[in-house]
């Protein structure tokens, strides 16, 4: 009965890591859109405000990858 408990706990921890990494990416994606909107409203060039979205989201994806790999 308790033979697979360690394996189940490891699987649960891996799932928690993946779920938290997804939340990290979602948070950075929200931040990138908010920053792009703020830049656009404050007179920054449109190209810079549009490039903020993939750069900030890409940084969030990099952070999530580091979280999963650790």
PDB file of N, CA, C and O in Angstrom:
ATOM      1  N   UNK A   1       0.822  -1.194   0.000  1.00  0.00           N
ATOM      2  CA  UNK A   1       0.000   0.000   0.000  1.00  0.00           C
ATOM      3  C   UNK A   1       0.870   1.265   0.000  1.00  0.00           C
ATOM      4  O   UNK A   1       0.606   2.192  -0.729  1.00  0.00           O
ATOM      5  N   UNK A   2       1.905   1.281   0.843  1.00  0.00           N
ATOM      6  CA  UNK A   2       2.749   2.470   0.959  1.00  0.00           C
ATOM      7  C   UNK A   2       3.975   2.392   0.064  1.00  0.00           C
ATOM      8  O   UNK A   2       4.844   3.247   0.133  1.00  0.00           O
ATOM      9  N   UNK A   3       4.043   1.394  -0.782  1.00  0.00           N
ATOM     10  CA  UNK A   3       5.219   1.172  -1.602  1.00  0.00           C
ATOM     11  C   UNK A   3       5.445   2.318  -2.594  1.00  0.00           C
ATOM     12  O   UNK A   3       6.566   2.731  -2.824  1.00  0.00           O
ATOM     13  N   UNK A   4       4.397   2.844  -3.184  1.00  0.00           N
ATOM     14  CA  UNK A   4       4.515   3.885  -4.206  1.00  0.00           C
ATOM     15  C   UNK A   4       4.322   5.291  -3.660  1.00  0.00           C
ATOM     16  O   UNK A   4       4.174   6.229  -4.426  1.00  0.00           O
ATOM     17  N   UNK A   5       4.296   5.442  -2.342  1.00  0.00           N
ATOM     18  CA  UNK A   5       4.038   6.754  -1.771  1.00  0.00           C
ATOM     19  C   UNK A   5       5.143   7.749  -2.118  1.00  0.00           C
ATOM     20  O   UNK A   5       4.873   8.898  -2.436  1.00  0.00           O
ATOM     21  N   UNK A   6       6.401   7.328  -2.107  1.00  0.00           N
ATOM     22  CA  UNK A   6       7.510   8.216  -2.450  1.00  0.00           C
ATOM     23  C   UNK A   6       7.437   8.666  -3.900  1.00  0.00           C
ATOM     24  O   UNK A   6       7.693   9.824  -4.219  1.00  0.00           O
ATOM     25  N   UNK A   7       7.069   7.761  -4.786  1.00  0.00           N
ATOM     26  CA  UNK A   7       6.933   8.108  -6.198  1.00  0.00           C
ATOM     27  C   UNK A   7       5.780   9.084  -6.401  1.00  0.00           C
ATOM     28  O   UNK A   7       5.892  10.046  -7.159  1.00  0.00           O
ATOM     29  N   UNK A   8       4.683   8.854  -5.709  1.00  0.00           N
ATOM     30  CA  UNK A   8       3.536   9.749  -5.830  1.00  0.00           C
ATOM     31  C   UNK A   8       3.856  11.138  -5.294  1.00  0.00           C
ATOM     32  O   UNK A   8       3.426  12.144  -5.864  1.00  0.00           O
ATOM     33  N   UNK A   9       4.621  11.207  -4.236  1.00  0.00           N
ATOM     34  CA  UNK A   9       5.004  12.497  -3.669  1.00  0.00           C
ATOM     35  C   UNK A   9       5.941  13.246  -4.611  1.00  0.00           C
ATOM     36  O   UNK A   9       5.803  14.454  -4.800  1.00  0.00           O
ATOM     37  N   UNK A  10       6.874  12.532  -5.239  1.00  0.00           N
ATOM     38  CA  UNK A  10       7.767  13.164  -6.221  1.00  0.00           C
ATOM     39  C   UNK A  10       6.971  13.679  -7.416  1.00  0.00           C
ATOM     40  O   UNK A  10       7.235  14.774  -7.918  1.00  0.00           O
ATOM     41  N   UNK A  11       6.008  12.902  -7.881  1.00  0.00           N
ATOM     42  CA  UNK A  11       5.169  13.345  -8.995  1.00  0.00           C
ATOM     43  C   UNK A  11       4.367  14.584  -8.615  1.00  0.00           C
ATOM     44  O   UNK A  11       4.197  15.495  -9.422  1.00  0.00           O
ATOM     45  N   UNK A  12       3.881  14.621  -7.392  1.00  0.00           N
ATOM     46  CA  UNK A  12       3.135  15.785  -6.920  1.00  0.00           C
ATOM     47  C   UNK A  12       4.030  17.022  -6.862  1.00  0.00           C
ATOM     48  O   UNK A  12       3.602  18.122  -7.241  1.00  0.00           O
ATOM     49  N   UNK A  13       5.260  16.850  -6.430  1.00  0.00           N
ATOM     50  CA  UNK A  13       6.195  17.976  -6.366  1.00  0.00           C
ATOM     51  C   UNK A  13       6.548  18.469  -7.770  1.00  0.00           C
ATOM     52  O   UNK A  13       6.667  19.668  -8.005  1.00  0.00           O
ATOM     53  N   UNK A  14       6.717  17.552  -8.713  1.00  0.00           N
ATOM     54  CA  UNK A  14       6.986  17.952 -10.096  1.00  0.00           C
ATOM     55  C   UNK A  14       5.806  18.716 -10.672  1.00  0.00           C
ATOM     56  O   UNK A  14       5.984  19.711 -11.373  1.00  0.00           O
ATOM     57  N   UNK A  15       4.597  18.252 -10.381  1.00  0.00           N
ATOM     58  CA  UNK A  15       3.411  18.953 -10.850  1.00  0.00           C
ATOM     59  C   UNK A  15       3.349  20.359 -10.255  1.00  0.00           C
ATOM     60  O   UNK A  15       3.000  21.320 -10.939  1.00  0.00           O
ATOM     61  N   UNK A  16       3.700  20.496  -8.995  1.00  0.00           N
ATOM     62  CA  UNK A  16       3.709  21.814  -8.361  1.00  0.00           C
ATOM     63  C   UNK A  16       4.720  22.744  -8.999  1.00  0.00           C
ATOM     64  O   UNK A  16       4.460  23.938  -9.165  1.00  0.00           O
ATOM     65  N   UNK A  17       5.876  22.214  -9.376  1.00  0.00           N
ATOM     66  CA  UNK A  17       6.880  23.027 -10.061  1.00  0.00           C
ATOM     67  C   UNK A  17       6.376  23.514 -11.409  1.00  0.00           C
ATOM     68  O   UNK A  17       6.545  24.674 -11.773  1.00  0.00           O
ATOM     69  N   UNK A  18       5.747  22.619 -12.179  1.00  0.00           N
ATOM     70  CA  UNK A  18       5.231  22.977 -13.493  1.00  0.00           C
ATOM     71  C   UNK A  18       4.113  24.004 -13.356  1.00  0.00           C
ATOM     72  O   UNK A  18       4.054  24.987 -14.110  1.00  0.00           O
ATOM     73  N   UNK A  19       3.238  23.799 -12.392  1.00  0.00           N
ATOM     74  CA  UNK A  19       2.141  24.739 -12.180  1.00  0.00           C
ATOM     75  C   UNK A  19       2.655  26.116 -11.771  1.00  0.00           C
ATOM     76  O   UNK A  19       2.205  27.144 -12.296  1.00  0.00           O
ATOM     77  N   UNK A  20       3.627  26.169 -10.884  1.00  0.00           N
ATOM     78  CA  UNK A  20       4.170  27.461 -10.469  1.00  0.00           C
ATOM     79  C   UNK A  20       4.931  28.139 -11.600  1.00  0.00           C
ATOM     80  O   UNK A  20       4.913  29.363 -11.724  1.00  0.00           O
ATOM     81  N   UNK A  21       5.596  27.360 -12.449  1.00  0.00           N
ATOM     82  CA  UNK A  21       6.276  27.945 -13.604  1.00  0.00           C
ATOM     83  C   UNK A  21       5.271  28.559 -14.564  1.00  0.00           C
ATOM     84  O   UNK A  21       5.517  29.628 -15.141  1.00  0.00           O
ATOM     85  N   UNK A  22       4.140  27.911 -14.742  1.00  0.00           N
ATOM     86  CA  UNK A  22       3.086  28.483 -15.581  1.00  0.00           C
ATOM     87  C   UNK A  22       2.549  29.780 -15.007  1.00  0.00           C
ATOM     88  O   UNK A  22       2.254  30.722 -15.751  1.00  0.00           O
ATOM     89  N   UNK A  23       2.428  29.850 -13.698  1.00  0.00           N
ATOM     90  CA  UNK A  23       1.972  31.088 -13.063  1.00  0.00           C
ATOM     91  C   UNK A  23       3.007  32.197 -13.210  1.00  0.00           C
ATOM     92  O   UNK A  23       2.646  33.373 -13.355  1.00  0.00           O
ATOM     93  N   UNK A  24       4.284  31.842 -13.187  1.00  0.00           N
ATOM     94  CA  UNK A  24       5.347  32.833 -13.399  1.00  0.00           C
ATOM     95  C   UNK A  24       5.230  33.421 -14.806  1.00  0.00           C
ATOM     96  O   UNK A  24       5.274  34.642 -14.993  1.00  0.00           O
ATOM     97  N   UNK A  25       5.062  32.555 -15.804  1.00  0.00           N
ATOM     98  CA  UNK A  25       4.948  33.030 -17.192  1.00  0.00           C
ATOM     99  C   UNK A  25       3.697  33.887 -17.351  1.00  0.00           C
ATOM    100  O   UNK A  25       3.737  34.939 -18.002  1.00  0.00           O
ATOM    101  N   UNK A  26       2.590  33.473 -16.767  1.00  0.00           N
ATOM    102  CA  UNK A  26       1.355  34.255 -16.868  1.00  0.00           C
ATOM    103  C   UNK A  26       1.514  35.624 -16.213  1.00  0.00           C
ATOM    104  O   UNK A  26       1.021  36.635 -16.739  1.00  0.00           O
ATOM    105  N   UNK A  27       2.205  35.679 -15.094  1.00  0.00           N
ATOM    106  CA  UNK A  27       2.440  36.955 -14.429  1.00  0.00           C
ATOM    107  C   UNK A  27       3.300  37.889 -15.260  1.00  0.00           C
ATOM    108  O   UNK A  27       3.019  39.088 -15.372  1.00  0.00           O
ATOM    109  N   UNK A  28       4.345  37.354 -15.851  1.00  0.00           N
ATOM    110  CA  UNK A  28       5.190  38.180 -16.709  1.00  0.00           C
ATOM    111  C   UNK A  28       4.464  38.608 -17.972  1.00  0.00           C
ATOM    112  O   UNK A  28       4.688  39.709 -18.478  1.00  0.00           O
ATOM    113  N   UNK A  29       3.582  37.763 -18.513  1.00  0.00           N
ATOM    114  CA  UNK A  29       2.802  38.144 -19.688  1.00  0.00           C
ATOM    115  C   UNK A  29       1.861  39.295 -19.340  1.00  0.00           C
ATOM    116  O   UNK A  29       1.721  40.258 -20.107  1.00  0.00           O
ATOM    117  N   UNK A  30       1.220  39.217 -18.183  1.00  0.00           N
ATOM    118  CA  UNK A  30       0.356  40.310 -17.732  1.00  0.00           C
ATOM    119  C   UNK A  30       1.171  41.582 -17.534  1.00  0.00           C
ATOM    120  O   UNK A  30       0.754  42.677 -17.947  1.00  0.00           O
ATOM    121  N   UNK A  31       2.348  41.462 -16.914  1.00  0.00           N
ATOM    122  CA  UNK A  31       3.216  42.612 -16.699  1.00  0.00           C
ATOM    123  C   UNK A  31       3.655  43.232 -18.017  1.00  0.00           C
ATOM    124  O   UNK A  31       3.711  44.458 -18.143  1.00  0.00           O
ATOM    125  N   UNK A  32       3.940  42.403 -19.010  1.00  0.00           N
ATOM    126  CA  UNK A  32       4.398  42.930 -20.293  1.00  0.00           C
ATOM    127  C   UNK A  32       3.308  43.736 -20.990  1.00  0.00           C
ATOM    128  O   UNK A  32       3.583  44.794 -21.553  1.00  0.00           O
ATOM    129  N   UNK A  33       2.083  43.258 -20.944  1.00  0.00           N
ATOM    130  CA  UNK A  33       0.987  44.005 -21.565  1.00  0.00           C
ATOM    131  C   UNK A  33       0.730  45.294 -20.803  1.00  0.00           C
ATOM    132  O   UNK A  33       0.491  46.347 -21.399  1.00  0.00           O
ATOM    133  N   UNK A  34       0.808  45.240 -19.486  1.00  0.00           N
ATOM    134  CA  UNK A  34       0.608  46.444 -18.683  1.00  0.00           C
ATOM    135  C   UNK A  34       1.702  47.472 -18.976  1.00  0.00           C
ATOM    136  O   UNK A  34       1.418  48.663 -19.125  1.00  0.00           O
ATOM    137  N   UNK A  35       2.952  47.015 -19.055  1.00  0.00           N
ATOM    138  CA  UNK A  35       4.065  47.925 -19.359  1.00  0.00           C
ATOM    139  C   UNK A  35       3.939  48.510 -20.763  1.00  0.00           C
ATOM    140  O   UNK A  35       4.216  49.698 -20.970  1.00  0.00           O
ATOM    141  N   UNK A  36       3.537  47.694 -21.729  1.00  0.00           N
ATOM    142  CA  UNK A  36       3.366  48.195 -23.094  1.00  0.00           C
ATOM    143  C   UNK A  36       2.281  49.261 -23.143  1.00  0.00           C
ATOM    144  O   UNK A  36       2.434  50.289 -23.819  1.00  0.00           O
ATOM    145  N   UNK A  37       1.204  49.042 -22.428  1.00  0.00           N
ATOM    146  CA  UNK A  37       0.137  50.039 -22.378  1.00  0.00           C
ATOM    147  C   UNK A  37       0.620  51.322 -21.698  1.00  0.00           C
ATOM    148  O   UNK A  37       0.328  52.432 -22.164  1.00  0.00           O
ATOM    149  N   UNK A  38       1.374  51.186 -20.617  1.00  0.00           N
ATOM    150  CA  UNK A  38       1.883  52.356 -19.917  1.00  0.00           C
ATOM    151  C   UNK A  38       2.852  53.138 -20.801  1.00  0.00           C
ATOM    152  O   UNK A  38       2.807  54.372 -20.841  1.00  0.00           O
ATOM    153  N   UNK A  39       3.737  52.426 -21.496  1.00  0.00           N
ATOM    154  CA  UNK A  39       4.681  53.092 -22.396  1.00  0.00           C
ATOM    155  C   UNK A  39       3.943  53.826 -23.510  1.00  0.00           C
ATOM    156  O   UNK A  39       4.299  54.949 -23.872  1.00  0.00           O
ATOM    157  N   UNK A  40       2.922  53.194 -24.058  1.00  0.00           N
ATOM    158  CA  UNK A  40       2.154  53.796 -25.140  1.00  0.00           C
ATOM    159  C   UNK A  40       1.414  55.046 -24.667  1.00  0.00           C
ATOM    160  O   UNK A  40       1.366  56.062 -25.366  1.00  0.00           O
ATOM    161  N   UNK A  41       0.851  54.998 -23.472  1.00  0.00           N
ATOM    162  CA  UNK A  41       0.121  56.152 -22.940  1.00  0.00           C
ATOM    163  C   UNK A  41       1.046  57.309 -22.570  1.00  0.00           C
ATOM    164  O   UNK A  41       0.602  58.457 -22.540  1.00  0.00           O
ATOM    165  N   UNK A  42       2.297  57.042 -22.269  1.00  0.00           N
ATOM    166  CA  UNK A  42       3.224  58.082 -21.851  1.00  0.00           C
ATOM    167  C   UNK A  42       4.129  58.573 -22.975  1.00  0.00           C
ATOM    168  O   UNK A  42       5.175  59.157 -22.718  1.00  0.00           O
ATOM    169  N   UNK A  43       3.734  58.321 -24.202  1.00  0.00           N
ATOM    170  CA  UNK A  43       4.405  58.925 -25.332  1.00  0.00           C
ATOM    171  C   UNK A  43       5.632  58.212 -25.854  1.00  0.00           C
ATOM    172  O   UNK A  43       6.387  58.786 -26.641  1.00  0.00           O
ATOM    173  N   UNK A  44       5.880  57.002 -25.447  1.00  0.00           N
ATOM    174  CA  UNK A  44       7.009  56.256 -25.979  1.00  0.00           C
ATOM    175  C   UNK A  44       6.686  55.831 -27.403  1.00  0.00           C
ATOM    176  O   UNK A  44       5.526  55.685 -27.774  1.00  0.00           O
ATOM    177  N   UNK A  45       7.690  55.601 -28.227  1.00  0.00           N
ATOM    178  CA  UNK A  45       7.424  55.134 -29.593  1.00  0.00           C
ATOM    179  C   UNK A  45       6.670  53.797 -29.597  1.00  0.00           C
ATOM    180  O   UNK A  45       6.867  52.957 -28.713  1.00  0.00           O
ATOM    181  N   UNK A  46       5.825  53.622 -30.587  1.00  0.00           N
ATOM    182  CA  UNK A  46       4.991  52.425 -30.673  1.00  0.00           C
ATOM    183  C   UNK A  46       5.844  51.157 -30.779  1.00  0.00           C
ATOM    184  O   UNK A  46       5.498  50.126 -30.194  1.00  0.00           O
ATOM    185  N   UNK A  47       6.943  51.227 -31.494  1.00  0.00           N
ATOM    186  CA  UNK A  47       7.795  50.053 -31.665  1.00  0.00           C
ATOM    187  C   UNK A  47       8.345  49.569 -30.323  1.00  0.00           C
ATOM    188  O   UNK A  47       8.368  48.364 -30.045  1.00  0.00           O
ATOM    189  N   UNK A  48       8.757  50.489 -29.482  1.00  0.00           N
ATOM    190  CA  UNK A  48       9.300  50.101 -28.174  1.00  0.00           C
ATOM    191  C   UNK A  48       8.218  49.490 -27.305  1.00  0.00           C
ATOM    192  O   UNK A  48       8.434  48.477 -26.635  1.00  0.00           O
ATOM    193  N   UNK A  49       7.031  50.073 -27.331  1.00  0.00           N
ATOM    194  CA  UNK A  49       5.952  49.516 -26.507  1.00  0.00           C
ATOM    195  C   UNK A  49       5.520  48.146 -27.026  1.00  0.00           C
ATOM    196  O   UNK A  49       5.149  47.275 -26.229  1.00  0.00           O
ATOM    197  N   UNK A  50       5.590  47.925 -28.331  1.00  0.00           N
ATOM    198  CA  UNK A  50       5.246  46.606 -28.859  1.00  0.00           C
ATOM    199  C   UNK A  50       6.345  45.580 -28.596  1.00  0.00           C
ATOM    200  O   UNK A  50       6.058  44.402 -28.389  1.00  0.00           O
ATOM    201  N   UNK A  51       7.587  46.012 -28.612  1.00  0.00           N
ATOM    202  CA  UNK A  51       8.689  45.089 -28.335  1.00  0.00           C
ATOM    203  C   UNK A  51       8.795  44.725 -26.858  1.00  0.00           C
ATOM    204  O   UNK A  51       9.440  43.725 -26.513  1.00  0.00           O
ATOM    205  N   UNK A  52       8.173  45.528 -25.995  1.00  0.00           N
ATOM    206  CA  UNK A  52       8.210  45.212 -24.567  1.00  0.00           C
ATOM    207  C   UNK A  52       7.488  43.899 -24.279  1.00  0.00           C
ATOM    208  O   UNK A  52       7.896  43.151 -23.380  1.00  0.00           O
ATOM    209  N   UNK A  53       6.447  43.598 -25.055  1.00  0.00           N
ATOM    210  CA  UNK A  53       5.659  42.393 -24.788  1.00  0.00           C
ATOM    211  C   UNK A  53       6.495  41.121 -24.968  1.00  0.00           C
ATOM    212  O   UNK A  53       6.586  40.310 -24.039  1.00  0.00           O
ATOM    213  N   UNK A  54       7.135  40.901 -26.127  1.00  0.00           N
ATOM    214  CA  UNK A  54       7.901  39.646 -26.235  1.00  0.00           C
ATOM    215  C   UNK A  54       9.149  39.613 -25.360  1.00  0.00           C
ATOM    216  O   UNK A  54       9.537  38.533 -24.890  1.00  0.00           O
ATOM    217  N   UNK A  55       9.777  40.763 -25.112  1.00  0.00           N
ATOM    218  CA  UNK A  55      10.983  40.748 -24.285  1.00  0.00           C
ATOM    219  C   UNK A  55      10.663  40.418 -22.828  1.00  0.00           C
ATOM    220  O   UNK A  55      11.334  39.586 -22.213  1.00  0.00           O
ATOM    221  N   UNK A  56       9.641  41.036 -22.272  1.00  0.00           N
ATOM    222  CA  UNK A  56       9.305  40.767 -20.867  1.00  0.00           C
ATOM    223  C   UNK A  56       8.747  39.357 -20.713  1.00  0.00           C
ATOM    224  O   UNK A  56       9.090  38.644 -19.769  1.00  0.00           O
ATOM    225  N   UNK A  57       7.908  38.931 -21.655  1.00  0.00           N
ATOM    226  CA  UNK A  57       7.375  37.568 -21.587  1.00  0.00           C
ATOM    227  C   UNK A  57       8.481  36.547 -21.783  1.00  0.00           C
ATOM    228  O   UNK A  57       8.498  35.499 -21.113  1.00  0.00           O
ATOM    229  N   UNK A  58       9.414  36.822 -22.680  1.00  0.00           N
ATOM    230  CA  UNK A  58      10.556  35.921 -22.864  1.00  0.00           C
ATOM    231  C   UNK A  58      11.409  35.820 -21.613  1.00  0.00           C
ATOM    232  O   UNK A  58      11.893  34.737 -21.275  1.00  0.00           O
ATOM    233  N   UNK A  59      11.582  36.942 -20.910  1.00  0.00           N
ATOM    234  CA  UNK A  59      12.312  36.910 -19.649  1.00  0.00           C
ATOM    235  C   UNK A  59      11.576  36.038 -18.638  1.00  0.00           C
ATOM    236  O   UNK A  59      12.197  35.261 -17.898  1.00  0.00           O
ATOM    237  N   UNK A  60      10.252  36.138 -18.606  1.00  0.00           N
ATOM    238  CA  UNK A  60       9.461  35.296 -17.708  1.00  0.00           C
ATOM    239  C   UNK A  60       9.570  33.824 -18.056  1.00  0.00           C
ATOM    240  O   UNK A  60       9.625  32.963 -17.171  1.00  0.00           O
ATOM    241  N   UNK A  61       9.623  33.517 -19.345  1.00  0.00           N
ATOM    242  CA  UNK A  61       9.793  32.126 -19.760  1.00  0.00           C
ATOM    243  C   UNK A  61      11.167  31.599 -19.362  1.00  0.00           C
ATOM    244  O   UNK A  61      11.296  30.433 -18.961  1.00  0.00           O
ATOM    245  N   UNK A  62      12.182  32.461 -19.450  1.00  0.00           N
ATOM    246  CA  UNK A  62      13.520  32.069 -19.020  1.00  0.00           C
ATOM    247  C   UNK A  62      13.538  31.783 -17.512  1.00  0.00           C
ATOM    248  O   UNK A  62      14.144  30.818 -17.053  1.00  0.00           O
ATOM    249  N   UNK A  63      12.871  32.634 -16.735  1.00  0.00           N
ATOM    250  CA  UNK A  63      12.805  32.422 -15.289  1.00  0.00           C
ATOM    251  C   UNK A  63      12.077  31.122 -14.959  1.00  0.00           C
ATOM    252  O   UNK A  63      12.475  30.390 -14.055  1.00  0.00           O
ATOM    253  N   UNK A  64      10.992  30.847 -15.695  1.00  0.00           N
ATOM    254  CA  UNK A  64      10.249  29.608 -15.460  1.00  0.00           C
ATOM    255  C   UNK A  64      11.107  28.396 -15.817  1.00  0.00           C
ATOM    256  O   UNK A  64      11.073  27.376 -15.122  1.00  0.00           O
ATOM    257  N   UNK A  65      11.882  28.498 -16.889  1.00  0.00           N
ATOM    258  CA  UNK A  65      12.764  27.400 -17.274  1.00  0.00           C
ATOM    259  C   UNK A  65      13.817  27.145 -16.198  1.00  0.00           C
ATOM    260  O   UNK A  65      14.114  25.998 -15.863  1.00  0.00           O
ATOM    261  N   UNK A  66      14.350  28.219 -15.625  1.00  0.00           N
ATOM    262  CA  UNK A  66      15.331  28.053 -14.540  1.00  0.00           C
ATOM    263  C   UNK A  66      14.669  27.395 -13.329  1.00  0.00           C
ATOM    264  O   UNK A  66      15.300  26.598 -12.642  1.00  0.00           O
ATOM    265  N   UNK A  67      13.418  27.730 -13.062  1.00  0.00           N
ATOM    266  CA  UNK A  67      12.701  27.148 -11.934  1.00  0.00           C
ATOM    267  C   UNK A  67      12.473  25.651 -12.148  1.00  0.00           C
ATOM    268  O   UNK A  67      12.663  24.846 -11.232  1.00  0.00           O
ATOM    269  N   UNK A  68      12.108  25.283 -13.364  1.00  0.00           N
ATOM    270  CA  UNK A  68      11.851  23.868 -13.646  1.00  0.00           C
ATOM    271  C   UNK A  68      13.149  23.069 -13.614  1.00  0.00           C
ATOM    272  O   UNK A  68      13.181  21.948 -13.096  1.00  0.00           O
ATOM    273  N   UNK A  69      14.229  23.629 -14.140  1.00  0.00           N
ATOM    274  CA  UNK A  69      15.494  22.900 -14.227  1.00  0.00           C
ATOM    275  C   UNK A  69      16.185  22.732 -12.868  1.00  0.00           C
ATOM    276  O   UNK A  69      17.017  21.844 -12.718  1.00  0.00           O
ATOM    277  N   UNK A  70      15.855  23.559 -11.896  1.00  0.00           N
ATOM    278  CA  UNK A  70      16.536  23.447 -10.590  1.00  0.00           C
ATOM    279  C   UNK A  70      16.006  22.287  -9.765  1.00  0.00           C
ATOM    280  O   UNK A  70      14.960  21.780  -9.960  1.00  0.00           O
TER     281      UNK A  70
END
